Coordinates of C-alpha atoms in Angstrom, one line a residue:
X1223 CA 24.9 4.0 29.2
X1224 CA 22.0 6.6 29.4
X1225 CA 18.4 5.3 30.1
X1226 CA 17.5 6.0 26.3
X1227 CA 20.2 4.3 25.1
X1228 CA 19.2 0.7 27.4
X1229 CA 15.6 1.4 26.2
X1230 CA 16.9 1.0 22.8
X1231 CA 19.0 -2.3 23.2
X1232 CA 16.3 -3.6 25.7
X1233 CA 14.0 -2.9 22.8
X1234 CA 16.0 -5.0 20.2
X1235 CA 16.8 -7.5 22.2
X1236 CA 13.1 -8.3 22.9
X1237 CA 12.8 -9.0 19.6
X1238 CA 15.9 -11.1 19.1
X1239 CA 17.5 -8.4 17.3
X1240 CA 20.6 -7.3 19.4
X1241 CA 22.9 -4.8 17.6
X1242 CA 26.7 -3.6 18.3
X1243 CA 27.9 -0.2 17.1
X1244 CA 30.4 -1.5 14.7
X1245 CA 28.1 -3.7 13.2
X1246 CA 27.8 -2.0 10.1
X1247 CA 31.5 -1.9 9.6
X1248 CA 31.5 -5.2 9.0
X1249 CA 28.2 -5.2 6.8
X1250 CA 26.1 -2.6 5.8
X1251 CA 23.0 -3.5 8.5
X1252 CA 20.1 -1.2 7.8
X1253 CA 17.7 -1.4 11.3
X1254 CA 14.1 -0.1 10.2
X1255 CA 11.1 0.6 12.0
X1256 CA 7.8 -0.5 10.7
X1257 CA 4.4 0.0 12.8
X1258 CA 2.6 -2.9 11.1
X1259 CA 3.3 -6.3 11.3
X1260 CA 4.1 -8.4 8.0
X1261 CA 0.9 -10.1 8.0
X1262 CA 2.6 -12.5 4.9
X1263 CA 5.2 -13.0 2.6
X1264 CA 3.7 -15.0 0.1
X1265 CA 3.6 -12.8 -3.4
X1266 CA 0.1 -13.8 -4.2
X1267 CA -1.5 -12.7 -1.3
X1268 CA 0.5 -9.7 -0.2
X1269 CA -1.9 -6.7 -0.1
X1270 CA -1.1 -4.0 2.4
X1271 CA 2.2 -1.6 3.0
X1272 CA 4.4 -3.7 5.2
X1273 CA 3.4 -7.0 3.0
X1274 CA 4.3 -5.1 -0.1
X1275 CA 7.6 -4.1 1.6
X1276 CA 8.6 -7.8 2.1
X1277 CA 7.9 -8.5 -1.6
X1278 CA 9.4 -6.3 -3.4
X1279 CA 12.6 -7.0 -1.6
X1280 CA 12.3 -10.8 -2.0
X1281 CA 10.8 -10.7 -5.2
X1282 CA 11.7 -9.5 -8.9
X1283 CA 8.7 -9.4 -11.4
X1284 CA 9.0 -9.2 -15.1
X1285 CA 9.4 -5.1 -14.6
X1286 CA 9.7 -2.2 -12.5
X1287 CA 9.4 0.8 -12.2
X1288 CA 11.3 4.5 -11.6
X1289 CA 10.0 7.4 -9.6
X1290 CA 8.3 9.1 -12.2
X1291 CA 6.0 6.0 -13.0
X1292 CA 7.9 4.8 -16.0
X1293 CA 7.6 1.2 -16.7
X1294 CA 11.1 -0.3 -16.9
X1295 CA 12.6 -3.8 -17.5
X1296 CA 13.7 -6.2 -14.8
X1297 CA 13.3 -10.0 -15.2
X1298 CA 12.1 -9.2 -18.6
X1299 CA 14.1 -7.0 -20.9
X1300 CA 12.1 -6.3 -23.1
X1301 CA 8.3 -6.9 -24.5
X1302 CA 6.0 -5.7 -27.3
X1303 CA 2.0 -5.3 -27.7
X1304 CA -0.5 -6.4 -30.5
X1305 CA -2.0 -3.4 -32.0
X1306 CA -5.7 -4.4 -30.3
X1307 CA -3.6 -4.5 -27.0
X1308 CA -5.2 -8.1 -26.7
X1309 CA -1.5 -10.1 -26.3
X1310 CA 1.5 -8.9 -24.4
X1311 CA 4.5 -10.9 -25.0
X1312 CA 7.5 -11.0 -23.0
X1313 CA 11.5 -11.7 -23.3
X1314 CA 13.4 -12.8 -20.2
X1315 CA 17.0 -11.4 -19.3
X1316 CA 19.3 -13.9 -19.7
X1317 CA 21.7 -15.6 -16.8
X1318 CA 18.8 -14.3 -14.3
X1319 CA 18.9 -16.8 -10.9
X1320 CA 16.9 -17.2 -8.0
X1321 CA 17.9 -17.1 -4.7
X1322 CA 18.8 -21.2 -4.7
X1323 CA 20.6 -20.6 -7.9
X1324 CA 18.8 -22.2 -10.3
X1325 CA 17.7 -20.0 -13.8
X1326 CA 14.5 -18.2 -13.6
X1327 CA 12.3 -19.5 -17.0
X1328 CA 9.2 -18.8 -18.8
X1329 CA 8.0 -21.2 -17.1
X1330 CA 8.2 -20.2 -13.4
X1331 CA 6.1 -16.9 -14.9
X1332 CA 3.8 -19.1 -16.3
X1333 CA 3.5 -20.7 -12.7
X1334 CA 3.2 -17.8 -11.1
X1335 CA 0.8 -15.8 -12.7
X1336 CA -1.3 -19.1 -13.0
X1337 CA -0.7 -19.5 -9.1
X1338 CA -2.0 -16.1 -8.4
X1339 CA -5.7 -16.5 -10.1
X1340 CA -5.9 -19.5 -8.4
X1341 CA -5.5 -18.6 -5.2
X1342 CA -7.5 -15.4 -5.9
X1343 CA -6.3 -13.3 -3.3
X1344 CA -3.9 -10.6 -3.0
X1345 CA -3.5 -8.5 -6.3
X1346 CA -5.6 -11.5 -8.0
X1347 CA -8.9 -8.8 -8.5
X1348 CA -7.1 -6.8 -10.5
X1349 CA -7.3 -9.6 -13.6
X1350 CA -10.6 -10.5 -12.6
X1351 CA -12.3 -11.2 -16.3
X1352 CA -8.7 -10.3 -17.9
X1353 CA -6.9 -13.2 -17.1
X1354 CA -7.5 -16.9 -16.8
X1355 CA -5.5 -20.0 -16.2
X1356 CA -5.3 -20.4 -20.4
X1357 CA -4.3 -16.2 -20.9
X1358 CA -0.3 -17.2 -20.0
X1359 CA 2.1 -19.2 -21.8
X1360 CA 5.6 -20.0 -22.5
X1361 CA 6.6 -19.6 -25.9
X1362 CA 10.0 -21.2 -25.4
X1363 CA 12.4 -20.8 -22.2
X1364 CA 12.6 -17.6 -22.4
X1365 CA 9.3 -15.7 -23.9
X1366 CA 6.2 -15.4 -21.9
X1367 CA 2.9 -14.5 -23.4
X1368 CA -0.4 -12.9 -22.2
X1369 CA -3.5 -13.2 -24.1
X1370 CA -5.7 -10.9 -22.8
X1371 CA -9.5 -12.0 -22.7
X1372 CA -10.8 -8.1 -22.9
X1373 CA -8.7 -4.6 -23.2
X1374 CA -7.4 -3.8 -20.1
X1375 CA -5.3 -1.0 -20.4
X1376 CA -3.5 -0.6 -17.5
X1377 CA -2.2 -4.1 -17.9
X1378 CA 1.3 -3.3 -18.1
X1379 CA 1.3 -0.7 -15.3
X1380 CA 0.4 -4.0 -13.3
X1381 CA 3.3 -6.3 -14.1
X1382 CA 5.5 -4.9 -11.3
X1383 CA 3.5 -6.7 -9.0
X1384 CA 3.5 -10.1 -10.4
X1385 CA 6.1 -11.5 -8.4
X1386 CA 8.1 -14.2 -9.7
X1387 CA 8.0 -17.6 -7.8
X1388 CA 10.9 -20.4 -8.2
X1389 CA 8.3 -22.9 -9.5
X1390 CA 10.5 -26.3 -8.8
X1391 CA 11.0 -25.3 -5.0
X1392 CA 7.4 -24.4 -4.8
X1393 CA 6.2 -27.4 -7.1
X1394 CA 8.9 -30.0 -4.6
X1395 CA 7.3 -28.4 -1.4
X1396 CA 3.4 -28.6 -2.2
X1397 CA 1.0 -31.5 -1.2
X1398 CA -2.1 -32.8 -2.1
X1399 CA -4.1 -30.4 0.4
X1400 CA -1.9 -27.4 -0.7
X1401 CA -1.3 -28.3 -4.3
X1402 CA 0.2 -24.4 -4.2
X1403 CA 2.5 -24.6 -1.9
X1404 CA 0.9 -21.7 0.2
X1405 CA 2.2 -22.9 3.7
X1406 CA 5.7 -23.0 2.3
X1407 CA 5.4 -19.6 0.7
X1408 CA 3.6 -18.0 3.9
X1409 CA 7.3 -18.6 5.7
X1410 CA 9.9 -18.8 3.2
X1411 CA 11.2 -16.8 0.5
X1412 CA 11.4 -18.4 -3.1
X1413 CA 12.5 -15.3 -5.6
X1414 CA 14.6 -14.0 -7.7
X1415 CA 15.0 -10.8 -6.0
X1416 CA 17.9 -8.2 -3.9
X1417 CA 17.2 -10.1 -0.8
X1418 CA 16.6 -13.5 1.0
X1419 CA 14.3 -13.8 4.3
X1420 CA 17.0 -15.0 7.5
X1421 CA 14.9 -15.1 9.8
X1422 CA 11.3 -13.9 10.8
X1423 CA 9.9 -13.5 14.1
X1424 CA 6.0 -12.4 13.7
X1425 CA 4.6 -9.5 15.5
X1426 CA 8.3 -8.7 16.5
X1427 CA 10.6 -8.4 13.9
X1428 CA 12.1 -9.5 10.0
X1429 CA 15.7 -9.9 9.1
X1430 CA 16.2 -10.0 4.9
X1431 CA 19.8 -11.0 3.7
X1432 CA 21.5 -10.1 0.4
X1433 CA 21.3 -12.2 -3.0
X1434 CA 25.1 -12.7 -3.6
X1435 CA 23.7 -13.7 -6.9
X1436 CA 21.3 -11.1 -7.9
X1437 CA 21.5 -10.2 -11.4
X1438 CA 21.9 -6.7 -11.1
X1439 CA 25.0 -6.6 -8.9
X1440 CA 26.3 -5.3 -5.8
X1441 CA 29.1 -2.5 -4.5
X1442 CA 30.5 -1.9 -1.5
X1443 CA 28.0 1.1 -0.2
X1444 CA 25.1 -1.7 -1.0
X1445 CA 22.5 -2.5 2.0
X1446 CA 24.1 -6.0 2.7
X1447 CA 21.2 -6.3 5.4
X1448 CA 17.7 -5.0 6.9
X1449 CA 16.6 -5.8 9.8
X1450 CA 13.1 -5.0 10.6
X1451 CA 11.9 -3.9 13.9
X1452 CA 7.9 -3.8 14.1
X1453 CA 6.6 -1.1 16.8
X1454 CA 4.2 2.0 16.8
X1455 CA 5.6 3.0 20.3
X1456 CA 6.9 6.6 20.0
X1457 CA 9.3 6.6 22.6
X1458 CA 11.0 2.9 21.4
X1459 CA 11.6 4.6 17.9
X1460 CA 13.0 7.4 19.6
X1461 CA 15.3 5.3 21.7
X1462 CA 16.6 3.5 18.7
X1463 CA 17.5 7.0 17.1
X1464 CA 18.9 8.2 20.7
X1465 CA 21.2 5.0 20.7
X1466 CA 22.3 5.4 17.2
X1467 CA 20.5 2.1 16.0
X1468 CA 17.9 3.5 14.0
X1469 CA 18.4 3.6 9.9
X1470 CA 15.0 4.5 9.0
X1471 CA 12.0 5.1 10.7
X1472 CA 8.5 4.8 9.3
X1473 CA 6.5 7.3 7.8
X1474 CA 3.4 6.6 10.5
X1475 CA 5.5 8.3 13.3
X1476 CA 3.7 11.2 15.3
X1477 CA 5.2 14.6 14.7
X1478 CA 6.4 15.1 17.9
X1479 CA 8.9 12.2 17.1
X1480 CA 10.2 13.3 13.9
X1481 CA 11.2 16.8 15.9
X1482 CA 12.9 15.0 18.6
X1483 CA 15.0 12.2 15.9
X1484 CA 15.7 15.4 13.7
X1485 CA 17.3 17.1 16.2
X1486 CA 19.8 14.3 17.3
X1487 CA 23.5 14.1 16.3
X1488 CA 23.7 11.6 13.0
X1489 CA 20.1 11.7 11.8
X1490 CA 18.0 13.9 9.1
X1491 CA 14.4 14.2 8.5
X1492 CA 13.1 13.7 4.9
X1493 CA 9.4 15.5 3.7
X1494 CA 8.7 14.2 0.6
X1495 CA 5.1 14.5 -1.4
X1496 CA 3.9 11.2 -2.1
X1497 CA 0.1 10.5 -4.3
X1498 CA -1.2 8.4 -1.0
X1499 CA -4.0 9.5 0.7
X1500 CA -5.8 9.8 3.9
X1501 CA -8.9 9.0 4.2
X1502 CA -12.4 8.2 6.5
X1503 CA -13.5 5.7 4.6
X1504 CA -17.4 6.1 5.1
X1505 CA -19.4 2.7 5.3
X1506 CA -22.4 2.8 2.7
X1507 CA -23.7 -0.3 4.0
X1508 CA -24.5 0.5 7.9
X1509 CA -26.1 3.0 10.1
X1510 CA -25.7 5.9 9.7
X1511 CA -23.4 6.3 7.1
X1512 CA -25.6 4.5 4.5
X1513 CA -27.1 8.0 4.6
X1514 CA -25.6 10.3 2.0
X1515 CA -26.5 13.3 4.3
X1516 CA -24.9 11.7 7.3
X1517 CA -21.6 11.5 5.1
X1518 CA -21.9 14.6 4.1
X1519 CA -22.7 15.8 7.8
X1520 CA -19.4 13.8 9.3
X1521 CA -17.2 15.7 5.7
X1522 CA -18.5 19.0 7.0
X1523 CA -17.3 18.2 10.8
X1524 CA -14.2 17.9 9.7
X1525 CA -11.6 20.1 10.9
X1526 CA -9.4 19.8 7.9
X1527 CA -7.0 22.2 8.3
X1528 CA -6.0 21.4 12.0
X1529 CA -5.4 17.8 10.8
X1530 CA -3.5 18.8 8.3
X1531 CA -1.4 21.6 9.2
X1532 CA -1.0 19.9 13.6
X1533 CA -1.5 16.3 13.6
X1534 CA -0.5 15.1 10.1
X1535 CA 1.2 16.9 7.2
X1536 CA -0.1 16.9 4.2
X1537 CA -2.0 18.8 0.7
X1538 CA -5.8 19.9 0.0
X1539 CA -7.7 16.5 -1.3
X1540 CA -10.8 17.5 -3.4
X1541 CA -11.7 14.4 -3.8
X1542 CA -10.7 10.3 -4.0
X1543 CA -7.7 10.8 -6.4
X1544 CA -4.3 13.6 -6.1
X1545 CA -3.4 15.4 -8.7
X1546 CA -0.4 13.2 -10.0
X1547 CA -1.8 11.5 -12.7
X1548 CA -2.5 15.0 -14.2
X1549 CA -4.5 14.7 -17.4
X1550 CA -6.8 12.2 -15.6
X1551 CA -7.6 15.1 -12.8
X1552 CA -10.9 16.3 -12.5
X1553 CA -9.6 19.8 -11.5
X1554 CA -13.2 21.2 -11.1
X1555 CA -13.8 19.6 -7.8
X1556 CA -13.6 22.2 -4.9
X1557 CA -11.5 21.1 -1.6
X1558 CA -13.6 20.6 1.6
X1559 CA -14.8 23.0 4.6
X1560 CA -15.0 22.9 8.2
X1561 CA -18.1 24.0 8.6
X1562 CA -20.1 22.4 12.2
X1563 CA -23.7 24.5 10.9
X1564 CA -23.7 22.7 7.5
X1565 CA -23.1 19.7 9.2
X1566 CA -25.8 20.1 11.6
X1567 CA -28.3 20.7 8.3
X1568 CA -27.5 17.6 6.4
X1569 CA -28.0 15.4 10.3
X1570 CA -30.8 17.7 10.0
X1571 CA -32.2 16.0 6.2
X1572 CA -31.2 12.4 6.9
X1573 CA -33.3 10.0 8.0
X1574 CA -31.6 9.5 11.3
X1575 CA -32.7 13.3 12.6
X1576 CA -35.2 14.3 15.5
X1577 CA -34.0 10.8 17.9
X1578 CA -31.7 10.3 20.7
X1579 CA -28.3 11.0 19.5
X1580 CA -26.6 9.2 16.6
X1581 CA -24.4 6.3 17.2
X1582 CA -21.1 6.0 15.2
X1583 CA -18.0 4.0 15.4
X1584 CA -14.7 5.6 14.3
X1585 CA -11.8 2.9 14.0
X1586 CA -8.1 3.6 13.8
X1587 CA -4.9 1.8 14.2
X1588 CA -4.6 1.3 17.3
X1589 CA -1.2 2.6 19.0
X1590 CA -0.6 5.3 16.4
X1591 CA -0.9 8.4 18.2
X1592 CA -2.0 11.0 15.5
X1593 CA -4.9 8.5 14.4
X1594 CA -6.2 8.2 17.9
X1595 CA -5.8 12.5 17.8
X1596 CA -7.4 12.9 14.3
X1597 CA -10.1 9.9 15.9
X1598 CA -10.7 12.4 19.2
X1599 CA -10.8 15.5 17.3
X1600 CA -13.1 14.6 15.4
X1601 CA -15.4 13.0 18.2
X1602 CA -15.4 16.7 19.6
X1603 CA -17.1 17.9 16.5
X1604 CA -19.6 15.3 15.9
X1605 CA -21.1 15.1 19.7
X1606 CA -21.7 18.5 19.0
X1607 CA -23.9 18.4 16.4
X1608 CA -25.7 15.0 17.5
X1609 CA -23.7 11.9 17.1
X1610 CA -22.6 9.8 20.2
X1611 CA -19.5 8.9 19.1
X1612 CA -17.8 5.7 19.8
X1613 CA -14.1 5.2 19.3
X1614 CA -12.9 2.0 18.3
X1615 CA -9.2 1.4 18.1
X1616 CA -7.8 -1.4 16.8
X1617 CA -4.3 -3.5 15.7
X1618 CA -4.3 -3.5 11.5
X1619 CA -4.3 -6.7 11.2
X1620 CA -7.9 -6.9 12.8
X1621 CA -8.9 -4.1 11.1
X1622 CA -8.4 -5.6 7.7
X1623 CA -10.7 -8.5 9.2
X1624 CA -13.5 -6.5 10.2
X1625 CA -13.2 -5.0 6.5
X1626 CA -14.2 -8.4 5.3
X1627 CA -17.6 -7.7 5.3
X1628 CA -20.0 -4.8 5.5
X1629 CA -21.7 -5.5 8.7
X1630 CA -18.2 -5.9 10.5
X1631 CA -16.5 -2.7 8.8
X1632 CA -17.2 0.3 11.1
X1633 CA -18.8 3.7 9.9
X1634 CA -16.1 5.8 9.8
X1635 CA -12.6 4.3 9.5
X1636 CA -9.0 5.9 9.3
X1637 CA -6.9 4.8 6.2
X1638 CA -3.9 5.4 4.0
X1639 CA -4.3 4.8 0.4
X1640 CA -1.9 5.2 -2.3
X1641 CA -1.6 4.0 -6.0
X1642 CA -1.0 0.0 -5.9
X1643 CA 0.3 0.9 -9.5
X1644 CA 1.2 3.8 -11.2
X1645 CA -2.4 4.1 -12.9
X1646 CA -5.4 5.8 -12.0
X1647 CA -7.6 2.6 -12.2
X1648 CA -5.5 2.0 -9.0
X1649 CA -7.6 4.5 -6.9
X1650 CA -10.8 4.0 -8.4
X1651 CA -11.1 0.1 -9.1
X1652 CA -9.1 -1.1 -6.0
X1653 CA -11.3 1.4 -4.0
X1654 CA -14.3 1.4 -5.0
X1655 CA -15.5 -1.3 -7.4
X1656 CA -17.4 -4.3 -6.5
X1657 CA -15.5 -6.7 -7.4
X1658 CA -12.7 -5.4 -5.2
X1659 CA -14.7 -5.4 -2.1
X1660 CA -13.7 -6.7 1.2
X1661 CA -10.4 -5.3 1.9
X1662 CA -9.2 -2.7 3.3
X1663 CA -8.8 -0.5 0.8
X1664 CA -12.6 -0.9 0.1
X1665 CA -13.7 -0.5 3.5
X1666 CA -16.7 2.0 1.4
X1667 CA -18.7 -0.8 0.4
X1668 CA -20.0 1.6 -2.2
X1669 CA -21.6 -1.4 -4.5
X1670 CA -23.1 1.3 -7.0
X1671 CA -23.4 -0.5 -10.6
X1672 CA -23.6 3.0 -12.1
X1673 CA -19.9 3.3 -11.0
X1674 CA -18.8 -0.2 -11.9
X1675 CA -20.0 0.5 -15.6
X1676 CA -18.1 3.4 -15.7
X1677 CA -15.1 2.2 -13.9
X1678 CA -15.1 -0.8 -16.6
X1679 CA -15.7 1.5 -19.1
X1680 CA -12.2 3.7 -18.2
X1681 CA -10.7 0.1 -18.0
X1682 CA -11.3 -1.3 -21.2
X1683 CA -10.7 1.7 -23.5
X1684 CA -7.7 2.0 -25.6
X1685 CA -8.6 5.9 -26.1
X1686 CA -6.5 8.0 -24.1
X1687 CA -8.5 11.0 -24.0
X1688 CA -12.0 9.1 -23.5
X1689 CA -10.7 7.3 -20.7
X1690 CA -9.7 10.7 -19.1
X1691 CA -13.1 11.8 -19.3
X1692 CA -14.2 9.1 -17.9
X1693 CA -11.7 9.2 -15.2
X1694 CA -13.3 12.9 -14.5
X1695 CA -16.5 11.8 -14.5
X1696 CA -16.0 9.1 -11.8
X1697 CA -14.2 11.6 -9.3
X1698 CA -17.6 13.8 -9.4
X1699 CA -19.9 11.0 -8.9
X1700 CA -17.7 10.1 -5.8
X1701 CA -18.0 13.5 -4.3
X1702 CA -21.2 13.8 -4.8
X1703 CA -21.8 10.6 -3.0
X1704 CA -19.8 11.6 -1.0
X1705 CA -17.6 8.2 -0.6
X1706 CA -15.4 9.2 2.1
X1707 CA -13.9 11.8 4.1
X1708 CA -11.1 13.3 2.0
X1709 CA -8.7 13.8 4.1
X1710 CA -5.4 15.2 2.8
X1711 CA -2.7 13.7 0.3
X1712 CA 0.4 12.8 2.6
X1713 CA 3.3 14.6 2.8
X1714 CA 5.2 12.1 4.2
X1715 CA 8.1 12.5 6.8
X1716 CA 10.6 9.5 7.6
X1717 CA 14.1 10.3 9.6
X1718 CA 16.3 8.6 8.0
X1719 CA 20.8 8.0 9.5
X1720 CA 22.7 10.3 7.3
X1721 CA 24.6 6.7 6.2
X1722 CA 21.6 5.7 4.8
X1723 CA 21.3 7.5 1.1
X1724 CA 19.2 7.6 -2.0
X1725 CA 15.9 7.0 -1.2
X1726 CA 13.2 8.3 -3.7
X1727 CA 9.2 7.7 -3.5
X1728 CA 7.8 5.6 -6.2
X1729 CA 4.4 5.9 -6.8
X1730 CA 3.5 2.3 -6.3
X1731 CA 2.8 1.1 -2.9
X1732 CA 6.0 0.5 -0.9
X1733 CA 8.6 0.5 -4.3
X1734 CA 10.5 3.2 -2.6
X1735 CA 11.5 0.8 0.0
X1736 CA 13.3 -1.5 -2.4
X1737 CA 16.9 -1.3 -0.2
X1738 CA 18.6 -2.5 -3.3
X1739 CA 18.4 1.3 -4.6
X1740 CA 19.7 2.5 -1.1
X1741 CA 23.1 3.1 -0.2
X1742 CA 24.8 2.8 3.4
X1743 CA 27.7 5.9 2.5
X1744 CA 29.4 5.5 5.7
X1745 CA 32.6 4.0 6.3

C-alpha cells in the first residue's frame, strides 16, 4: 500500500469511517468531503452550506426546485394563489411517508411552519411581518393554507426551504422545557425526505442512509449512501482521491488540489458557473471600516484579477448581486480596479488619515488555503498604503459567532454568498436588511433605514417591472456605499469519481447536493 493510499484509510478511520474497495458493489456509498462542520440538523435552524446540505437530504418541503429556478412540486402537488397574492393554498401528494412510516398531513405543515416562527432562527427572518402563528392552517388532511399578513412576493420562491417535520415524533419527544422538541431535532432526523441520518460524529464525520420508502422511488444506479467526511486539509482530500475513496470533493478546495485529483486515474474535474459570491464583507459599525472612504480605500487595494484568475476562479462582480436574475440586473454598475494610488486618496479623506498606521482585522476560515492567500495578498497591499494589518483566521463555526454582533464581527471578513432562494430578495434582504442582522451572511451591519424602505418596498410589490427598478436602485446605493469588497461570482470547481453522475447547480444554497438526483453509474 503506498503512503497516500494509508493517509487516506488512516484518515477515514479517524473518523469512524473505514471503507473497503468493493464497498460500493454492494451499495452505492458516495464518500464526500466537506470543509465545514454540520453545525445542526434541525430544519428550523439550518442556515449555512453544510447545514443546508444535511436538510435537503433529510428533508422534503412542500416544493422544489430545478436548475433553472423553476418552482416545482414535491410534498405538495399542486397549489394556487388569490389574485391580491394575500393566501397561498396548498394540496398534498397522496401516499407521501416519513421516514418512520407514518403519512405526512396538513397537519405536520401546519406544525412545522408554526415551529419555525417560534423558534425564530434559521430561515425564520425571512417571514418576519409575513407570517404569524395564525397565517397557516389545515383545511382538511391534505390542504394547507397561508394567509399572508402583507404581499410578499417572493413567498413562493421560499417554500423549498420549509422543511417538513413528522409532528407526532417531534410532539412524543418534547418536554416542558423544550415544548419544540429542539434537542431531539438537533441529533435526529424526523422527514419525509431521500435519506435518513445513521450516524453522526461532530466535527468528524456524517453518514445519511436511503428512505426505502420515499415517495419518489429508487433504481439501481441510486446513491444508496453518503458518507460525509469533514476536512479542509489539502493533502487528506487528496489522499482519499489517490486511494480511490473519494466521490466528491468540495468546491472550497485550493487549486492546486483540483490539478492533482484531476489528473488521477478514475476521477474528473467539474467548472460550473454558479450565482454565489465572494465577498469582504466590510463592517459599517467599527473602526475603520465605518468609514465609507476606508471601504472604498480597502475595494481599491484589491488585486482583483490575481484573485480571480490565481487563487480562486471566478467572473467580474460589479456589485452585491450576479447577473442571473437578469431583468433585475442593474447592468450600469462598472466592475472594480486595482488601483494602490486611489486607495491611498480615499485613506487620505477619511477620518482615520495623518496617525500612526490603521489597524484592521481581516478574518477567514481558518485552514482553507486560498482564503489565508487572498487574506495575505491583500495585507501586502494595505500595509502599503497605511493600514497595519492584522490577520485573524478562524474555524466557521466561530466565525458565525463573532458575526452575532457588530462589535465582535471583524472589519474585513472573507465570505461566500449565494441565493438562499432563487429570488433576488435573497441577496439583498438576507444581506443587508436590518432585520436579518447577526449572521453571517450580514456580517455588513449596514443598518441604513433608507435601504430597509426600499428593500421592503421591492418586497411587497406585486409589479414586476417596479420591483425591478427597485431592485436596480438598491444595487447602486450599495456601491456607492460601498458595502463590501466585491469580490468575484464563483466559478466553482469540485472533482467528482467518474461513477458518480448527474450533478447540476441549483441556484439555491446547497439544492445541487440533493444525492437523490445523483447517480453511482458504475457496476
Amino acid at each position: 500500500m503506498s503512503k497516500l493510499c494509508s493517509l487516506a484509510r488512516g484518515a477515514l478511520l479517524g473518523a469512524g469511517l473505514a471503507l473497503s474497495a468493493g464497498a460500493a458493489n454492494a451499495e452505492n456509498v458516495a464518500t464526500v468531503n466537506v470543509v465545514q462542520i454540520f453545525g445542526t440538523i434541525d430544519p428550523a435552524k439550518v442556515n449555512d452550506y453544510t447545514e443546508y446540505m444535511a436538510g435537503v437530504n433529510l428533508y422534503d418541503a412542500l416544493t422544489t426546485l430545478d436548475s433553472k429556478g423553476n418552482i416545482l412540486p414535491m410534498l405538495a402537488e399542486s397549489w394556487e394563489a388569490s389574485d391580491d397574492t394575500l393566501t397561498y393554498t396548498f394540496h398534498l401528494k397522496s401516499g407521501v411517508t416519513f421516514q418512520d412510516g407514518s403519512p405526512v398531513e396538513a397537519k405536520d405543515v401546519v406544525y412545522s411552519v408554526k415551529r419555525l416562527l417560534a423558534l425564530n432562527e434559521g430561515p425564520a427572518f425571512l417571514f418576519e411581518g409575513v407570517l404569524d402563528e395564525d397565517s397557516v392552517s389545515a383545511i382538511d388532511g391534505d390542504t394547507v393554507e397561508f394567509k399572508l399578513r402583507k404581499v410578499y412576493s417572493p413567498f413562493l420562491t421560499t417554500t423549498p426551504i420549509m422543511f417538513v417535520v413528522n409532528s407526532d415524533l417531534a410532539e412524543a419527544n418534547k418536554t416542558d422545557a423544550d415544548p419544540w422538541a429542539a434537542d431531539y431535532l438537533a441529533n435526529n432526523s424526523a422527514g419525509a425526505g431521500a435519506y435518513m441520518l445513521d450516524s453522526w460524529n461532530r466535527g468528524a464525520n456524517m453518514v445519511i442512509k436511503r428512505y426505502d420508502g420515499y415517495h419518489l422511488g429508487w433504481d439501481d444506479q441510486a446513491i444508496d449512501t453518503v458518507r460525509f467526511v469533514v476536512t479542509n486539509e489539502e493533502a487528506t482530500v487528496k489522499a482519499l482521491a489517490a486511494a480511490g475513496e473519494l466521490s466528491m470533493s468540495s468546491d472550497a478546495q485550493a487549486q492546486e488540489t483540483y490539478d492533482s485529483i484531476g489528473k488521477m486515474e478514475g476521477y474528473r474535474i467539474v467548472t460550473y458557473p454558479t450565482a454565489t459570491n465572494f465577498y469582504l464583507k466590510l463592517n459599517h459599525q467599527v473602526a475603520p471600516t465605518d468609514d465609507v472612504h476606508i471601504r472604498r480605500a480597502v475595494a481599491a487595494a484589491t488585486d482583483y484579477e490575481t484573485i480571480r484568475g490565481t487563487l480562486l476562479p471566478g467572473e467580474p462582480l460589479a456589485g452585491p448581486m450576479p447577473p442571473v436574475f437578469a431583468d433585475a440586473y442593474n447592468s450600469d454598475l462598472e466592475a472594480p480596479v486595482f488601483d494602490l494610488e486611489a486607495a491611498r486618496e480615499h485613506v487620505a479623506k477619511s477620518k482615520y488619515a495623518g496617525g500612526d498606521a490603521i489597524p484592521i482585522e481581516i478574518m477567514f476560515v481558518a485552514g482553507l488555503a486560498f482564503e489565508e492567500e487572498i487574506a495575505l495578498l491583500m495585507k501586502s497591499n494595505l500595509d502599503q498604503i497605511g493600514f497595519n494589518t492584522i490577520l485573524k483566521p478562524e474555524p466557521w463555526n466561530r466565525m458565525t459567532e463573532l458575526a452575532n454582533k457588530p462589535e465582535t464581527t471583524p472589519a474585513i471578513n472573507e465570505v461566500f454568498y449565494g441565493a438562499t432562494y432563487p429570488s433576488p430578495d435573497s441577496f439583498f434582504y438576507t444581506q443587508y436588511h436590518s432585520n436579518a442582522k447577526g449572521t453571517w451572511a450580514s456580517m455588513e451591519w449596514v443598518l441604513d433605514p433608507e435601504l430597509d424602505a426600499m428593500i421592503d418596498a421591492a418586497r411587497g410589490t406585486a409589479d414586476i417591472d417596479e420591483q425591478n427598478r427597485i431592485y436596480k436602485d438598491i444595487q447602486a446605493r450599495l456601491v456607492d456605499q460601498q458595502s463590501d469588497v466585491f469580490l468575484l461570482t464563483q466559478r466553482s470547481q469540485q472533482a467528482f469519481s467518474n461513477c458518480m453522475d448527474g450533478f447540476s447547480w441549483v441556484p439555491m444554497q446547497s439544492f445541487e447536493f440533493n444525492f437523490y438526483n445523483m447517480k453511482w453509474v458504475c457496476n
